[in-house]
């Protein structure tokens, strides 16, 4: 039993560290998108054209807003599963961008993906319903939902 408790403590500690690191990374990067306190030169080639189109269309503002919100949620340890769900598509797009257009940033993108995975493993019970192959509609609980009385107007 002591070994299981020790492994659980190690995993919990790793998750807390990953949550704080991921929160800081996305809060800083998201705020930098709005405030530009860390000036970065635009990427060259197709990556620069892609980022330019996102910038001109203001699409990056939406991405930066999601990054700031998720980063704050991770740092204050509230609604962590929501923050994980919000960051999942952002990280997929970051990985795709760096894998296909700007490979120099791929190591940091992979680090962020690993940190996200550590957090996800810790909060995966919150996503248990998403990983069911079938929904059992014959259970009492689902029958209760179908027999809700209709309120007369």
mmCIF file with all atom_site columns, C-alpha atoms in Angstrom:
data_model
loop_
_atom_site.group_PDB
_atom_site.id
_atom_site.type_symbol
_atom_site.label_atom_id
_atom_site.label_alt_id
_atom_site.label_comp_id
_atom_site.label_asym_id
_atom_site.label_entity_id
_atom_site.label_seq_id
_atom_site.pdbx_PDB_ins_code
_atom_site.Cartn_x
_atom_site.Cartn_y
_atom_site.Cartn_z
_atom_site.occupancy
_atom_site.B_iso_or_equiv
_atom_site.pdbx_formal_charge
_atom_site.auth_seq_id
_atom_site.auth_comp_id
_atom_site.auth_asym_id
_atom_site.auth_atom_id
_atom_site.pdbx_PDB_model_num
ATOM 1   C CA . UNK A 1 1   ? 0.000   0.000  0.000   1.00 0.00 ? 1   UNK A CA 1
ATOM 2   C CA . UNK A 1 2   ? 2.809   2.433  0.753   1.00 0.00 ? 2   UNK A CA 1
ATOM 3   C CA . UNK A 1 3   ? 4.153   2.098  -2.796  1.00 0.00 ? 3   UNK A CA 1
ATOM 4   C CA . UNK A 1 4   ? 0.764   2.973  -4.327  1.00 0.00 ? 4   UNK A CA 1
ATOM 5   C CA . UNK A 1 5   ? 0.398   5.986  -2.042  1.00 0.00 ? 5   UNK A CA 1
ATOM 6   C CA . UNK A 1 6   ? 3.918   7.132  -2.940  1.00 0.00 ? 6   UNK A CA 1
ATOM 7   C CA . UNK A 1 7   ? 3.195   6.782  -6.686  1.00 0.00 ? 7   UNK A CA 1
ATOM 8   C CA . UNK A 1 8   ? -0.067  8.696  -6.209  1.00 0.00 ? 8   UNK A CA 1
ATOM 9   C CA . UNK A 1 9   ? 1.797   11.474 -4.382  1.00 0.00 ? 9   UNK A CA 1
ATOM 10  C CA . UNK A 1 10  ? 4.419   11.663 -7.157  1.00 0.00 ? 10  UNK A CA 1
ATOM 11  C CA . UNK A 1 11  ? 1.722   11.827 -9.849  1.00 0.00 ? 11  UNK A CA 1
ATOM 12  C CA . UNK A 1 12  ? -0.215  14.456 -7.911  1.00 0.00 ? 12  UNK A CA 1
ATOM 13  C CA . UNK A 1 13  ? 2.934   16.567 -7.504  1.00 0.00 ? 13  UNK A CA 1
ATOM 14  C CA . UNK A 1 14  ? 3.771   16.209 -11.208 1.00 0.00 ? 14  UNK A CA 1
ATOM 15  C CA . UNK A 1 15  ? 0.235   17.271 -12.087 1.00 0.00 ? 15  UNK A CA 1
ATOM 16  C CA . UNK A 1 16  ? 0.420   20.372 -9.882  1.00 0.00 ? 16  UNK A CA 1
ATOM 17  C CA . UNK A 1 17  ? 3.776   21.374 -11.385 1.00 0.00 ? 17  UNK A CA 1
ATOM 18  C CA . UNK A 1 18  ? 2.455   20.754 -14.916 1.00 0.00 ? 18  UNK A CA 1
ATOM 19  C CA . UNK A 1 19  ? -0.692  22.767 -14.140 1.00 0.00 ? 19  UNK A CA 1
ATOM 20  C CA . UNK A 1 20  ? 1.292   25.763 -12.904 1.00 0.00 ? 20  UNK A CA 1
ATOM 21  C CA . UNK A 1 21  ? 3.802   25.642 -15.781 1.00 0.00 ? 21  UNK A CA 1
ATOM 22  C CA . UNK A 1 22  ? 1.061   25.304 -18.393 1.00 0.00 ? 22  UNK A CA 1
ATOM 23  C CA . UNK A 1 23  ? -0.960  28.068 -16.739 1.00 0.00 ? 23  UNK A CA 1
ATOM 24  C CA . UNK A 1 24  ? 2.002   30.455 -16.737 1.00 0.00 ? 24  UNK A CA 1
ATOM 25  C CA . UNK A 1 25  ? 2.941   29.603 -20.329 1.00 0.00 ? 25  UNK A CA 1
ATOM 26  C CA . UNK A 1 26  ? -0.561  30.212 -21.691 1.00 0.00 ? 26  UNK A CA 1
ATOM 27  C CA . UNK A 1 27  ? -1.218  33.269 -19.530 1.00 0.00 ? 27  UNK A CA 1
ATOM 28  C CA . UNK A 1 28  ? 2.040   34.920 -20.642 1.00 0.00 ? 28  UNK A CA 1
ATOM 29  C CA . UNK A 1 29  ? 1.673   33.969 -24.315 1.00 0.00 ? 29  UNK A CA 1
ATOM 30  C CA . UNK A 1 30  ? -1.996  34.998 -24.350 1.00 0.00 ? 30  UNK A CA 1
ATOM 31  C CA . UNK A 1 31  ? -1.325  38.340 -22.681 1.00 0.00 ? 31  UNK A CA 1
ATOM 32  C CA . UNK A 1 32  ? 1.633   38.901 -24.991 1.00 0.00 ? 32  UNK A CA 1
ATOM 33  C CA . UNK A 1 33  ? -0.762  38.551 -27.917 1.00 0.00 ? 33  UNK A CA 1
ATOM 34  C CA . UNK A 1 34  ? -2.713  41.529 -26.606 1.00 0.00 ? 34  UNK A CA 1
ATOM 35  C CA . UNK A 1 35  ? 0.033   43.639 -25.027 1.00 0.00 ? 35  UNK A CA 1
ATOM 36  C CA . UNK A 1 36  ? 3.123   42.677 -27.075 1.00 0.00 ? 36  UNK A CA 1
ATOM 37  C CA . UNK A 1 37  ? 5.531   42.938 -24.123 1.00 0.00 ? 37  UNK A CA 1
ATOM 38  C CA . UNK A 1 38  ? 7.747   40.184 -25.591 1.00 0.00 ? 38  UNK A CA 1
ATOM 39  C CA . UNK A 1 39  ? 8.395   41.375 -29.142 1.00 0.00 ? 39  UNK A CA 1
ATOM 40  C CA . UNK A 1 40  ? 8.818   38.494 -31.552 1.00 0.00 ? 40  UNK A CA 1
ATOM 41  C CA . UNK A 1 41  ? 9.769   38.792 -35.214 1.00 0.00 ? 41  UNK A CA 1
ATOM 42  C CA . UNK A 1 42  ? 7.208   37.397 -37.631 1.00 0.00 ? 42  UNK A CA 1
ATOM 43  C CA . UNK A 1 43  ? 8.071   33.955 -39.014 1.00 0.00 ? 43  UNK A CA 1
ATOM 44  C CA . UNK A 1 44  ? 9.323   33.594 -42.581 1.00 0.00 ? 44  UNK A CA 1
ATOM 45  C CA . UNK A 1 45  ? 7.677   31.898 -45.534 1.00 0.00 ? 45  UNK A CA 1
ATOM 46  C CA . UNK A 1 46  ? 4.326   30.167 -45.392 1.00 0.00 ? 46  UNK A CA 1
ATOM 47  C CA . UNK A 1 47  ? 4.271   30.345 -41.580 1.00 0.00 ? 47  UNK A CA 1
ATOM 48  C CA . UNK A 1 48  ? 4.520   34.151 -41.778 1.00 0.00 ? 48  UNK A CA 1
ATOM 49  C CA . UNK A 1 49  ? 1.727   34.311 -44.345 1.00 0.00 ? 49  UNK A CA 1
ATOM 50  C CA . UNK A 1 50  ? -0.460  32.087 -42.172 1.00 0.00 ? 50  UNK A CA 1
ATOM 51  C CA . UNK A 1 51  ? 0.139   34.126 -39.005 1.00 0.00 ? 51  UNK A CA 1
ATOM 52  C CA . UNK A 1 52  ? -0.360  37.324 -41.023 1.00 0.00 ? 52  UNK A CA 1
ATOM 53  C CA . UNK A 1 53  ? -3.769  36.150 -42.201 1.00 0.00 ? 53  UNK A CA 1
ATOM 54  C CA . UNK A 1 54  ? -4.767  35.202 -38.641 1.00 0.00 ? 54  UNK A CA 1
ATOM 55  C CA . UNK A 1 55  ? -3.584  38.583 -37.388 1.00 0.00 ? 55  UNK A CA 1
ATOM 56  C CA . UNK A 1 56  ? -5.336  40.671 -40.065 1.00 0.00 ? 56  UNK A CA 1
ATOM 57  C CA . UNK A 1 57  ? -8.605  38.784 -39.559 1.00 0.00 ? 57  UNK A CA 1
ATOM 58  C CA . UNK A 1 58  ? -8.378  39.256 -35.746 1.00 0.00 ? 58  UNK A CA 1
ATOM 59  C CA . UNK A 1 59  ? -8.711  35.490 -35.357 1.00 0.00 ? 59  UNK A CA 1
ATOM 60  C CA . UNK A 1 60  ? -5.639  35.541 -33.116 1.00 0.00 ? 60  UNK A CA 1
ATOM 61  C CA . UNK A 1 61  ? -7.556  37.631 -30.569 1.00 0.00 ? 61  UNK A CA 1
ATOM 62  C CA . UNK A 1 62  ? -9.937  34.728 -30.034 1.00 0.00 ? 62  UNK A CA 1
ATOM 63  C CA . UNK A 1 63  ? -7.034  32.312 -29.616 1.00 0.00 ? 63  UNK A CA 1
ATOM 64  C CA . UNK A 1 64  ? -5.235  34.656 -27.213 1.00 0.00 ? 64  UNK A CA 1
ATOM 65  C CA . UNK A 1 65  ? -8.438  35.124 -25.189 1.00 0.00 ? 65  UNK A CA 1
ATOM 66  C CA . UNK A 1 66  ? -8.846  31.339 -24.842 1.00 0.00 ? 66  UNK A CA 1
ATOM 67  C CA . UNK A 1 67  ? -5.192  31.069 -23.790 1.00 0.00 ? 67  UNK A CA 1
ATOM 68  C CA . UNK A 1 68  ? -5.553  33.772 -21.124 1.00 0.00 ? 68  UNK A CA 1
ATOM 69  C CA . UNK A 1 69  ? -8.796  32.327 -19.733 1.00 0.00 ? 69  UNK A CA 1
ATOM 70  C CA . UNK A 1 70  ? -7.458  28.768 -19.626 1.00 0.00 ? 70  UNK A CA 1
ATOM 71  C CA . UNK A 1 71  ? -4.145  29.925 -18.133 1.00 0.00 ? 71  UNK A CA 1
ATOM 72  C CA . UNK A 1 72  ? -5.921  31.781 -15.330 1.00 0.00 ? 72  UNK A CA 1
ATOM 73  C CA . UNK A 1 73  ? -8.190  28.791 -14.632 1.00 0.00 ? 73  UNK A CA 1
ATOM 74  C CA . UNK A 1 74  ? -5.162  26.501 -14.359 1.00 0.00 ? 74  UNK A CA 1
ATOM 75  C CA . UNK A 1 75  ? -3.307  28.905 -12.061 1.00 0.00 ? 75  UNK A CA 1
ATOM 76  C CA . UNK A 1 76  ? -6.229  29.410 -9.674  1.00 0.00 ? 76  UNK A CA 1
ATOM 77  C CA . UNK A 1 77  ? -7.040  25.665 -9.757  1.00 0.00 ? 77  UNK A CA 1
ATOM 78  C CA . UNK A 1 78  ? -10.686 26.212 -10.660 1.00 0.00 ? 78  UNK A CA 1
ATOM 79  C CA . UNK A 1 79  ? -12.544 24.539 -13.532 1.00 0.00 ? 79  UNK A CA 1
ATOM 80  C CA . UNK A 1 80  ? -9.365  22.681 -14.483 1.00 0.00 ? 80  UNK A CA 1
ATOM 81  C CA . UNK A 1 81  ? -11.222 20.162 -16.709 1.00 0.00 ? 81  UNK A CA 1
ATOM 82  C CA . UNK A 1 82  ? -12.762 23.103 -18.596 1.00 0.00 ? 82  UNK A CA 1
ATOM 83  C CA . UNK A 1 83  ? -9.317  24.660 -19.048 1.00 0.00 ? 83  UNK A CA 1
ATOM 84  C CA . UNK A 1 84  ? -7.979  21.309 -20.299 1.00 0.00 ? 84  UNK A CA 1
ATOM 85  C CA . UNK A 1 85  ? -10.871 21.027 -22.763 1.00 0.00 ? 85  UNK A CA 1
ATOM 86  C CA . UNK A 1 86  ? -10.343 24.599 -24.006 1.00 0.00 ? 86  UNK A CA 1
ATOM 87  C CA . UNK A 1 87  ? -6.603  24.097 -24.451 1.00 0.00 ? 87  UNK A CA 1
ATOM 88  C CA . UNK A 1 88  ? -6.858  20.774 -26.316 1.00 0.00 ? 88  UNK A CA 1
ATOM 89  C CA . UNK A 1 89  ? -7.720  22.253 -29.743 1.00 0.00 ? 89  UNK A CA 1
ATOM 90  C CA . UNK A 1 90  ? -5.332  25.158 -29.170 1.00 0.00 ? 90  UNK A CA 1
ATOM 91  C CA . UNK A 1 91  ? -2.467  22.729 -28.538 1.00 0.00 ? 91  UNK A CA 1
ATOM 92  C CA . UNK A 1 92  ? -3.413  20.583 -31.534 1.00 0.00 ? 92  UNK A CA 1
ATOM 93  C CA . UNK A 1 93  ? -3.223  23.687 -33.718 1.00 0.00 ? 93  UNK A CA 1
ATOM 94  C CA . UNK A 1 94  ? 0.094   24.754 -32.170 1.00 0.00 ? 94  UNK A CA 1
ATOM 95  C CA . UNK A 1 95  ? 1.536   21.291 -32.827 1.00 0.00 ? 95  UNK A CA 1
ATOM 96  C CA . UNK A 1 96  ? 0.199   21.271 -36.395 1.00 0.00 ? 96  UNK A CA 1
ATOM 97  C CA . UNK A 1 97  ? 1.550   24.757 -37.098 1.00 0.00 ? 97  UNK A CA 1
ATOM 98  C CA . UNK A 1 98  ? 5.023   23.895 -35.869 1.00 0.00 ? 98  UNK A CA 1
ATOM 99  C CA . UNK A 1 99  ? 5.123   20.434 -37.430 1.00 0.00 ? 99  UNK A CA 1
ATOM 100 C CA . UNK A 1 100 ? 4.018   21.696 -40.850 1.00 0.00 ? 100 UNK A CA 1
ATOM 101 C CA . UNK A 1 101 ? 5.241   25.287 -41.120 1.00 0.00 ? 101 UNK A CA 1
ATOM 102 C CA . UNK A 1 102 ? 7.717   26.294 -38.404 1.00 0.00 ? 102 UNK A CA 1
ATOM 103 C CA . UNK A 1 103 ? 9.610   23.251 -37.099 1.00 0.00 ? 103 UNK A CA 1
ATOM 104 C CA . UNK A 1 104 ? 11.964  25.348 -34.962 1.00 0.00 ? 104 UNK A CA 1
ATOM 105 C CA . UNK A 1 105 ? 9.192   25.761 -32.367 1.00 0.00 ? 105 UNK A CA 1
ATOM 106 C CA . UNK A 1 106 ? 8.273   22.074 -32.262 1.00 0.00 ? 106 UNK A CA 1
ATOM 107 C CA . UNK A 1 107 ? 10.262  21.189 -29.093 1.00 0.00 ? 107 UNK A CA 1
ATOM 108 C CA . UNK A 1 108 ? 8.393   23.780 -27.002 1.00 0.00 ? 108 UNK A CA 1
ATOM 109 C CA . UNK A 1 109 ? 5.088   22.736 -28.567 1.00 0.00 ? 109 UNK A CA 1
ATOM 110 C CA . UNK A 1 110 ? 5.810   19.114 -27.627 1.00 0.00 ? 110 UNK A CA 1
ATOM 111 C CA . UNK A 1 111 ? 6.695   20.171 -24.078 1.00 0.00 ? 111 UNK A CA 1
ATOM 112 C CA . UNK A 1 112 ? 3.372   21.982 -23.746 1.00 0.00 ? 112 UNK A CA 1
ATOM 113 C CA . UNK A 1 113 ? 1.554   18.906 -25.116 1.00 0.00 ? 113 UNK A CA 1
ATOM 114 C CA . UNK A 1 114 ? 3.273   16.658 -22.559 1.00 0.00 ? 114 UNK A CA 1
ATOM 115 C CA . UNK A 1 115 ? 2.399   19.061 -19.726 1.00 0.00 ? 115 UNK A CA 1
ATOM 116 C CA . UNK A 1 116 ? -1.213  19.095 -20.950 1.00 0.00 ? 116 UNK A CA 1
ATOM 117 C CA . UNK A 1 117 ? -1.259  15.266 -21.001 1.00 0.00 ? 117 UNK A CA 1
ATOM 118 C CA . UNK A 1 118 ? -0.036  15.106 -17.392 1.00 0.00 ? 118 UNK A CA 1
ATOM 119 C CA . UNK A 1 119 ? -2.845  17.433 -16.329 1.00 0.00 ? 119 UNK A CA 1
ATOM 120 C CA . UNK A 1 120 ? -5.371  15.468 -18.404 1.00 0.00 ? 120 UNK A CA 1
ATOM 121 C CA . UNK A 1 121 ? -4.402  12.189 -16.726 1.00 0.00 ? 121 UNK A CA 1
ATOM 122 C CA . UNK A 1 122 ? -5.066  13.807 -13.346 1.00 0.00 ? 122 UNK A CA 1
ATOM 123 C CA . UNK A 1 123 ? -8.538  15.108 -14.313 1.00 0.00 ? 123 UNK A CA 1
ATOM 124 C CA . UNK A 1 124 ? -9.557  12.312 -16.700 1.00 0.00 ? 124 UNK A CA 1
ATOM 125 C CA . UNK A 1 125 ? -12.473 11.163 -14.477 1.00 0.00 ? 125 UNK A CA 1
ATOM 126 C CA . UNK A 1 126 ? -14.171 14.434 -15.458 1.00 0.00 ? 126 UNK A CA 1
ATOM 127 C CA . UNK A 1 127 ? -14.077 13.223 -19.082 1.00 0.00 ? 127 UNK A CA 1
ATOM 128 C CA . UNK A 1 128 ? -15.282 9.660  -18.397 1.00 0.00 ? 128 UNK A CA 1
ATOM 129 C CA . UNK A 1 129 ? -18.585 10.193 -20.194 1.00 0.00 ? 129 UNK A CA 1
ATOM 130 C CA . UNK A 1 130 ? -16.817 11.188 -23.401 1.00 0.00 ? 130 UNK A CA 1
ATOM 131 C CA . UNK A 1 131 ? -15.027 7.874  -23.695 1.00 0.00 ? 131 UNK A CA 1
ATOM 132 C CA . UNK A 1 132 ? -18.078 5.591  -23.659 1.00 0.00 ? 132 UNK A CA 1
ATOM 133 C CA . UNK A 1 133 ? -18.527 3.593  -26.838 1.00 0.00 ? 133 UNK A CA 1
ATOM 134 C CA . UNK A 1 134 ? -22.285 3.457  -26.366 1.00 0.00 ? 134 UNK A CA 1
ATOM 135 C CA . UNK A 1 135 ? -24.856 5.208  -24.263 1.00 0.00 ? 135 UNK A CA 1
ATOM 136 C CA . UNK A 1 136 ? -27.127 2.900  -22.310 1.00 0.00 ? 136 UNK A CA 1
ATOM 137 C CA . UNK A 1 137 ? -30.554 4.419  -22.891 1.00 0.00 ? 137 UNK A CA 1
ATOM 138 C CA . UNK A 1 138 ? -32.325 1.654  -20.977 1.00 0.00 ? 138 UNK A CA 1
ATOM 139 C CA . UNK A 1 139 ? -31.018 2.714  -17.592 1.00 0.00 ? 139 UNK A CA 1
ATOM 140 C CA . UNK A 1 140 ? -33.371 4.219  -15.048 1.00 0.00 ? 140 UNK A CA 1
ATOM 141 C CA . UNK A 1 141 ? -31.528 7.509  -15.149 1.00 0.00 ? 141 UNK A CA 1
ATOM 142 C CA . UNK A 1 142 ? -32.041 8.038  -18.871 1.00 0.00 ? 142 UNK A CA 1
ATOM 143 C CA . UNK A 1 143 ? -35.685 6.920  -18.618 1.00 0.00 ? 143 UNK A CA 1
ATOM 144 C CA . UNK A 1 144 ? -36.224 9.539  -15.944 1.00 0.00 ? 144 UNK A CA 1
ATOM 145 C CA . UNK A 1 145 ? -35.025 12.188 -18.375 1.00 0.00 ? 145 UNK A CA 1
ATOM 146 C CA . UNK A 1 146 ? -37.473 11.101 -21.078 1.00 0.00 ? 146 UNK A CA 1
ATOM 147 C CA . UNK A 1 147 ? -40.447 11.100 -18.716 1.00 0.00 ? 147 UNK A CA 1
ATOM 148 C CA . UNK A 1 148 ? -40.112 14.682 -17.573 1.00 0.00 ? 148 UNK A CA 1
ATOM 149 C CA . UNK A 1 149 ? -43.599 16.160 -17.238 1.00 0.00 ? 149 UNK A CA 1
ATOM 150 C CA . UNK A 1 150 ? -44.398 18.932 -19.659 1.00 0.00 ? 150 UNK A CA 1
ATOM 151 C CA . UNK A 1 151 ? -45.443 22.159 -18.016 1.00 0.00 ? 151 UNK A CA 1
ATOM 152 C CA . UNK A 1 152 ? -48.722 23.593 -19.302 1.00 0.00 ? 152 UNK A CA 1
ATOM 153 C CA . UNK A 1 153 ? -48.522 27.192 -20.451 1.00 0.00 ? 153 UNK A CA 1
#
